[in-house]
Amino acid sequence: GEDLPPEEIVQMLRGYVSSLPDDQFPNTKGAIDLLFGGDDDERFEFGLEMVMRGLETYAATSGT
């Protein structure tokens, strides 16, 4: 619940992901620059793209 600047929150999350074990999270750690790179707008657009791609996979497997 602290009021932190968005960039500080991003850096904290990046640090957390960086600390995850390599052997258990190789894909997540390999995507750190994609997940935390860019400015606020770029990260937001990337997040939306990830959600849409995820939804597309469910639609493709459900046959509808």
mmCIF file of C-alpha atoms in Angstrom:
data_model
loop_
_atom_site.group_PDB
_atom_site.id
_atom_site.type_symbol
_atom_site.label_atom_id
_atom_site.label_comp_id
_atom_site.label_asym_id
_atom_site.label_seq_id
_atom_site.Cartn_x
_atom_site.Cartn_y
_atom_site.Cartn_z
ATOM 1 C CA GLY A 1 0.000 0.000 0.000
ATOM 2 C CA GLU A 2 2.854 2.468 -0.377
ATOM 3 C CA ASP A 3 2.640 5.266 -2.901
ATOM 4 C CA LEU A 4 5.604 4.484 -5.113
ATOM 5 C CA PRO A 5 6.368 5.887 -8.549
ATOM 6 C CA PRO A 6 5.467 3.397 -11.321
ATOM 7 C CA GLU A 7 9.088 3.023 -12.432
ATOM 8 C CA GLU A 8 10.124 2.052 -8.920
ATOM 9 C CA ILE A 9 7.418 -0.623 -8.821
ATOM 10 C CA VAL A 10 8.578 -1.948 -12.201
ATOM 11 C CA GLN A 11 12.156 -2.163 -10.926
ATOM 12 C CA MET A 12 11.019 -3.982 -7.780
ATOM 13 C CA LEU A 13 9.095 -6.524 -9.857
ATOM 14 C CA ARG A 14 12.023 -6.935 -12.233
ATOM 15 C CA GLY A 15 14.280 -7.621 -9.265
ATOM 16 C CA TYR A 16 11.860 -10.216 -7.941
ATOM 17 C CA VAL A 17 11.646 -12.019 -11.300
ATOM 18 C CA SER A 18 15.437 -11.876 -11.598
ATOM 19 C CA SER A 19 15.718 -13.628 -8.225
ATOM 20 C CA LEU A 20 13.603 -16.631 -9.282
ATOM 21 C CA PRO A 21 15.449 -19.937 -9.758
ATOM 22 C CA ASP A 22 16.721 -20.368 -13.324
ATOM 23 C CA ASP A 23 15.820 -24.046 -13.447
ATOM 24 C CA GLN A 24 12.186 -23.464 -12.448
ATOM 25 C CA PHE A 25 11.441 -20.282 -14.424
ATOM 26 C CA PRO A 26 13.633 -20.306 -17.559
ATOM 27 C CA ASN A 27 10.977 -18.820 -19.861
ATOM 28 C CA THR A 28 9.930 -16.072 -17.467
ATOM 29 C CA LYS A 29 13.517 -15.102 -16.778
ATOM 30 C CA GLY A 30 14.309 -15.229 -20.485
ATOM 31 C CA ALA A 31 11.521 -12.723 -21.116
ATOM 32 C CA ILE A 32 12.575 -10.177 -18.479
ATOM 33 C CA ASP A 33 13.430 -7.513 -21.042
ATOM 34 C CA LEU A 34 10.078 -8.005 -22.781
ATOM 35 C CA LEU A 35 8.155 -7.925 -19.517
ATOM 36 C CA PHE A 36 9.859 -4.915 -17.997
ATOM 37 C CA GLY A 37 11.321 -2.995 -20.931
ATOM 38 C CA GLY A 38 9.930 0.109 -22.563
ATOM 39 C CA ASP A 39 7.906 2.930 -21.114
ATOM 40 C CA ASP A 40 4.512 2.772 -19.388
ATOM 41 C CA ASP A 41 2.569 2.764 -22.659
ATOM 42 C CA GLU A 42 4.736 0.076 -24.232
ATOM 43 C CA ARG A 43 4.403 -2.178 -21.186
ATOM 44 C CA PHE A 44 0.634 -1.642 -21.153
ATOM 45 C CA GLU A 45 0.342 -2.529 -24.843
ATOM 46 C CA PHE A 46 2.534 -5.585 -24.311
ATOM 47 C CA GLY A 47 0.289 -6.699 -21.440
ATOM 48 C CA LEU A 48 -2.814 -6.332 -23.595
ATOM 49 C CA GLU A 49 -1.148 -8.293 -26.376
ATOM 50 C CA MET A 50 -0.330 -11.101 -23.937
ATOM 51 C CA VAL A 51 -3.938 -11.253 -22.716
ATOM 52 C CA MET A 52 -5.285 -11.307 -26.275
ATOM 53 C CA ARG A 53 -2.879 -14.066 -27.336
ATOM 54 C CA GLY A 54 -3.867 -16.079 -24.290
ATOM 55 C CA LEU A 55 -7.565 -15.682 -25.092
ATOM 56 C CA GLU A 56 -6.902 -16.678 -28.703
ATOM 57 C CA THR A 57 -5.360 -19.953 -27.562
ATOM 58 C CA TYR A 58 -8.476 -20.808 -25.585
ATOM 59 C CA ALA A 59 -10.724 -19.896 -28.485
ATOM 60 C CA ALA A 60 -8.624 -22.029 -30.848
ATOM 61 C CA THR A 61 -8.785 -25.083 -28.581
ATOM 62 C CA SER A 62 -12.497 -24.779 -27.784
ATOM 63 C CA GLY A 63 -13.474 -25.012 -31.454
ATOM 64 C CA THR A 64 -15.602 -21.874 -31.431
#
